[in-house]
Short mmCIF file of C-alpha atoms in Angstrom, two decimals:
data_model
loop_
_atom_site.label_atom_id
_atom_site.label_comp_id
_atom_site.label_asym_id
_atom_site.label_seq_id
_atom_site.Cartn_x
_atom_site.Cartn_y
_atom_site.Cartn_z
CA UNK A 400 -12.88 -4.54 -4.88
CA UNK A 401 -9.78 -3.55 -3.18
CA UNK A 402 -6.83 -6.27 -2.62
CA UNK A 403 -3.22 -6.42 -1.76
CA UNK A 404 -1.32 -9.45 -2.42
CA UNK A 405 2.08 -10.28 -0.69
CA UNK A 406 2.96 -13.59 -2.20
CA UNK A 407 6.00 -14.41 -0.37
CA UNK A 408 5.05 -15.76 2.91
CA UNK A 409 8.63 -16.01 4.31
CA UNK A 410 12.05 -15.21 2.93
CA UNK A 411 15.43 -16.06 4.24
CA UNK A 412 18.61 -14.69 3.26
CA UNK A 413 22.15 -14.30 4.64
CA UNK A 414 23.04 -10.73 6.01
CA UNK A 415 24.41 -8.32 3.54
CA UNK A 416 22.19 -9.81 0.90
CA UNK A 417 19.93 -7.67 -1.07
CA UNK A 418 16.38 -8.63 -0.79
CA UNK A 419 13.12 -7.63 -2.36
CA UNK A 420 9.55 -7.96 -0.92
CA UNK A 421 6.79 -7.91 -3.60
CA UNK A 422 3.38 -6.11 -3.36
CA UNK A 423 0.80 -6.30 -6.01
CA UNK A 424 -2.52 -4.49 -5.47
CA UNK A 425 -5.84 -4.18 -7.12
CA UNK A 426 -8.09 -1.14 -6.87
CA UNK A 427 -10.47 0.76 -9.07
CA UNK A 428 -9.82 3.99 -7.69
CA UNK A 429 -7.82 6.55 -9.60
CA UNK A 430 -6.57 8.00 -6.39
CA UNK A 431 -5.07 5.70 -3.58
CA UNK A 432 -2.31 5.44 -1.40
CA UNK A 433 0.13 2.77 -0.69
CA UNK A 434 2.01 1.99 2.43
CA UNK A 435 4.73 -0.15 3.74
CA UNK A 436 5.01 -1.31 7.65
CA UNK A 437 7.54 -3.24 9.44
CA UNK A 438 6.63 -5.44 12.45
CA UNK A 439 9.61 -6.56 14.46
CA UNK A 440 9.02 -9.32 17.07
CA UNK A 441 8.09 -6.79 19.49
CA UNK A 442 4.76 -6.35 17.89
CA UNK A 443 4.77 -2.80 17.03
CA UNK A 444 3.90 -1.91 13.40
CA UNK A 445 6.41 0.58 12.37
CA UNK A 446 5.42 2.84 9.49
CA UNK A 447 7.98 2.95 6.58
CA UNK A 448 6.49 4.71 3.66
CA UNK A 449 3.34 6.12 2.01
CA UNK A 450 3.13 6.76 -1.71
CA UNK A 451 -0.07 8.16 -3.61
CA UNK A 452 -1.01 6.90 -6.88
CA UNK A 453 0.18 10.10 -8.66
CA UNK A 454 3.74 9.80 -7.62
CA UNK A 455 5.66 7.21 -9.59
CA UNK A 456 8.83 8.16 -8.37
CA UNK A 457 10.98 5.58 -6.58
CA UNK A 458 12.02 6.32 -3.29
CA UNK A 459 15.31 5.51 -1.53
CA UNK A 460 16.01 6.10 2.31
CA UNK A 461 19.42 4.59 3.29
CA UNK A 462 19.28 0.80 2.62
CA UNK A 463 15.56 0.86 1.75
CA UNK A 464 14.10 1.56 -1.67
CA UNK A 465 10.62 1.32 -2.99
CA UNK A 466 9.61 0.68 -6.76
CA UNK A 467 6.25 1.80 -7.66
CA UNK A 468 4.84 0.91 -11.10
CA UNK A 469 1.45 1.53 -11.93
CA UNK A 470 1.59 -0.45 -15.09
CA UNK A 471 1.79 -3.78 -13.06
CA UNK A 472 -0.01 -2.41 -9.92
CA UNK A 473 3.35 -3.21 -7.94
CA UNK A 474 4.79 -1.40 -5.04
CA UNK A 475 7.99 -3.60 -4.25
CA UNK A 476 10.32 -2.99 -1.37
CA UNK A 477 14.06 -3.62 -1.60
CA UNK A 478 16.41 -3.81 1.33
CA UNK A 479 20.13 -3.33 0.19
CA UNK A 480 22.90 -5.15 2.30
CA UNK A 481 20.37 -6.52 4.70
CA UNK A 482 21.20 -6.72 8.46
CA UNK A 483 19.92 -9.08 11.17
CA UNK A 484 17.86 -6.21 12.69
CA UNK A 485 15.87 -6.10 9.47
CA UNK A 486 14.43 -9.37 10.49
CA UNK A 487 10.54 -8.68 10.87
CA UNK A 488 7.35 -9.18 9.26
CA UNK A 489 6.71 -6.69 6.39
CA UNK A 490 3.10 -5.40 5.53
CA UNK A 491 2.03 -3.82 2.48
CA UNK A 492 -1.23 -1.72 2.56
CA UNK A 493 -3.80 0.15 0.41
CA UNK A 494 -6.26 2.84 1.07
CA UNK A 495 -8.37 3.73 -1.98
CA UNK A 496 -10.68 6.61 -2.99
CA UNK A 497 -12.40 8.27 -0.08
CA UNK A 498 -12.14 5.12 2.02
CA UNK A 499 -10.09 5.52 5.18
CA UNK A 500 -9.65 1.88 5.96
CA UNK A 501 -6.56 0.15 5.07
CA UNK A 502 -6.50 -2.85 3.15
CA UNK A 503 -3.61 -4.88 4.35
CA UNK A 504 -1.42 -7.74 2.63
CA UNK A 505 -0.93 -10.84 4.52
CA UNK A 506 2.74 -9.99 5.21
CA UNK A 507 6.15 -11.12 4.42
CA UNK A 508 8.07 -12.74 7.16
CA UNK A 509 11.85 -11.90 6.47
CA UNK A 510 14.48 -13.68 8.20
CA UNK A 511 18.11 -12.40 7.99
CA UNK A 512 20.66 -14.90 9.07
CA UNK A 513 24.03 -13.66 10.43
CA UNK B 1302 7.87 10.29 24.50
CA UNK B 1303 6.81 7.42 22.31
CA UNK B 1304 3.93 8.40 19.87
CA UNK B 1305 1.54 5.91 20.71
CA UNK B 1306 1.57 3.72 23.96
CA UNK B 1307 -0.45 1.00 25.15
CA UNK B 1308 -1.06 -0.70 28.50
CA UNK B 1309 -0.77 -3.57 29.62
CA UNK B 1310 1.59 -5.14 26.95
CA UNK B 1311 0.49 -8.54 28.15
CA UNK B 1312 -2.50 -9.49 29.78
CA UNK B 1313 -4.09 -12.91 30.73
CA UNK B 1314 -7.55 -13.35 31.56
CA UNK B 1315 -10.20 -15.88 32.25
CA UNK B 1316 -13.64 -15.73 30.39
CA UNK B 1317 -15.43 -14.37 33.26
CA UNK B 1318 -12.99 -11.62 33.95
CA UNK B 1319 -13.49 -7.87 32.90
CA UNK B 1320 -10.41 -5.90 31.92
CA UNK B 1321 -9.50 -2.78 30.00
CA UNK B 1322 -6.82 -2.03 27.40
CA UNK B 1323 -5.57 1.55 27.33
CA UNK B 1324 -4.15 3.53 24.59
CA UNK B 1325 -2.65 6.99 24.59
CA UNK B 1326 -1.21 9.06 21.60
CA UNK B 1327 0.95 11.88 22.10
CA UNK B 1328 1.09 13.06 18.42
CA UNK B 1329 -1.72 15.60 18.50
CA UNK B 1330 -3.90 13.34 16.28
CA UNK B 1331 -7.75 13.40 16.12
CA UNK B 1332 -8.44 9.74 14.94
CA UNK B 1333 -8.02 6.69 16.80
CA UNK B 1334 -8.14 2.80 16.00
CA UNK B 1335 -8.56 -0.49 17.42
CA UNK B 1336 -7.18 -3.51 15.51
CA UNK B 1337 -6.98 -7.21 16.32
CA UNK B 1338 -4.33 -9.13 14.93
CA UNK B 1339 -4.64 -13.21 15.33
CA UNK B 1340 -2.22 -15.65 14.14
CA UNK B 1341 -2.23 -16.45 10.33
CA UNK B 1342 -5.11 -13.95 9.75
CA UNK B 1343 -4.93 -10.50 8.33
CA UNK B 1344 -5.23 -7.38 10.51
CA UNK B 1345 -8.79 -6.75 11.29
CA UNK B 1346 -9.96 -3.20 12.01
CA UNK B 1347 -12.29 -3.01 15.06
CA UNK B 1348 -13.32 0.65 15.75
CA UNK B 1349 -12.57 3.91 14.57
CA UNK B 1350 -13.03 7.16 16.50
CA UNK B 1351 -12.68 10.72 14.75
CA UNK B 1352 -12.85 13.52 17.24
CA UNK B 1353 -13.94 11.28 20.01
CA UNK B 1354 -16.97 10.06 17.81
CA UNK B 1355 -17.09 6.48 16.70
CA UNK B 1356 -17.19 6.41 13.02
CA UNK B 1357 -16.82 2.58 12.37
CA UNK B 1358 -17.70 -0.44 14.24
CA UNK B 1359 -16.61 -3.54 12.06
CA UNK B 1360 -19.22 -6.04 13.23
CA UNK B 1361 -17.40 -6.48 16.46
CA UNK B 1362 -19.14 -8.51 19.18
CA UNK B 1363 -20.62 -6.54 22.16
CA UNK B 1364 -17.95 -8.18 24.54
CA UNK B 1365 -15.72 -5.73 23.29
CA UNK B 1366 -16.84 -2.27 24.22
CA UNK B 1367 -14.51 0.78 23.16
CA UNK B 1368 -14.41 4.23 24.98
CA UNK B 1369 -12.79 7.21 23.82
CA UNK B 1370 -13.07 10.02 26.43
CA UNK B 1371 -10.93 12.62 24.54
CA UNK B 1372 -8.63 12.70 21.29
CA UNK B 1373 -5.59 11.44 23.21
CA UNK B 1374 -6.99 8.34 24.72
CA UNK B 1375 -8.77 5.24 23.82
CA UNK B 1376 -9.92 2.28 25.96
CA UNK B 1377 -11.07 -1.35 24.89
CA UNK B 1378 -13.22 -2.74 27.64
CA UNK B 1379 -13.32 -6.66 27.77
CA UNK B 1380 -15.78 -8.76 29.39
CA UNK B 1381 -16.81 -12.54 29.34
CA UNK B 1382 -14.26 -12.96 26.40
CA UNK B 1383 -13.77 -16.34 24.73
CA UNK B 1384 -10.35 -18.02 23.90
CA UNK B 1385 -10.45 -17.31 20.37
CA UNK B 1386 -10.35 -13.58 21.22
CA UNK B 1387 -6.82 -14.35 22.31
CA UNK B 1388 -4.51 -11.97 19.90
CA UNK B 1389 -2.57 -8.84 19.52
CA UNK B 1390 -4.52 -5.89 19.99
CA UNK B 1391 -3.10 -2.93 18.45
CA UNK B 1392 -3.97 0.78 18.83
CA UNK B 1393 -3.28 3.33 16.13
CA UNK B 1394 -3.70 7.06 15.64
CA UNK B 1395 -4.01 9.53 12.61
CA UNK B 1396 -4.26 13.15 11.93
CA UNK B 1397 -7.79 12.68 11.03
CA UNK B 1398 -10.06 10.48 9.04
CA UNK B 1399 -10.05 12.14 5.76
CA UNK B 1400 -12.05 11.24 2.75
CA UNK B 1401 -10.01 13.34 0.32
CA UNK B 1402 -6.55 12.26 1.59
CA UNK B 1403 -5.55 9.13 3.25
CA UNK B 1404 -3.73 9.80 6.68
CA UNK B 1405 -0.93 7.71 7.87
CA UNK B 1406 -1.66 5.63 10.88
CA UNK B 1407 0.82 5.26 13.53
CA UNK B 1408 0.74 2.23 15.86
CA UNK B 1409 1.31 1.46 19.23
CA UNK B 1410 3.22 -1.73 20.66
CA UNK B 1411 0.18 -3.79 21.17
CA UNK B 1412 -1.21 -5.69 24.07
CA UNK B 1413 -0.91 -9.58 23.91
CA UNK B 1414 -4.08 -10.95 25.18
CA UNK B 1415 -4.47 -14.55 26.29
CA UNK B 1416 -7.87 -15.72 27.42
CA UNK B 1417 -7.96 -18.97 29.24
#
């Protein structure tokens, strides 16, 4: 069975703090893909990153960085120097094997206070 | 032009009404999806279309009827809905539906539906 767990339901930090959102996944597939999406209050799910299971290099994009560790089945997301505009619900998702259906985590609501 | 658009953005309807949600993608994709997002529940995949053919129907009640006239447009026809159908309905598209490589799905802004 495939599963994505985002144990942090809600995180609240003050602007400019760094924050890490955790994502732990389960799959028996050797080939799989991991995703992060951002959902601001407007509702649209914004694609942030996609990672395949054979690429364990960490990714950095501006203030965003992702740490993929197969040994712990985790794909964590860090925002450096957070800003109020980062406030949103963040979802981690998985596609495994030949299945094209996204398996979604429950989401983490991130609140950045000014 | 925004990649995936949805209209209307908000909809209030009675249980006896008939309405339709519209989705249009400007990304040249071949696959389109309908999702339902209810409060405190994970996203639920409802329907998948690939090259205008329905490839997935996740046990969705018949009061929801999808239509995909071409690869750029997707509709969700609604009739005799129930209050528990109130949710955010999201449309997404991807390059294709591939078994060998997962395709990134791009989402529209959603339609917030309230059924009274």
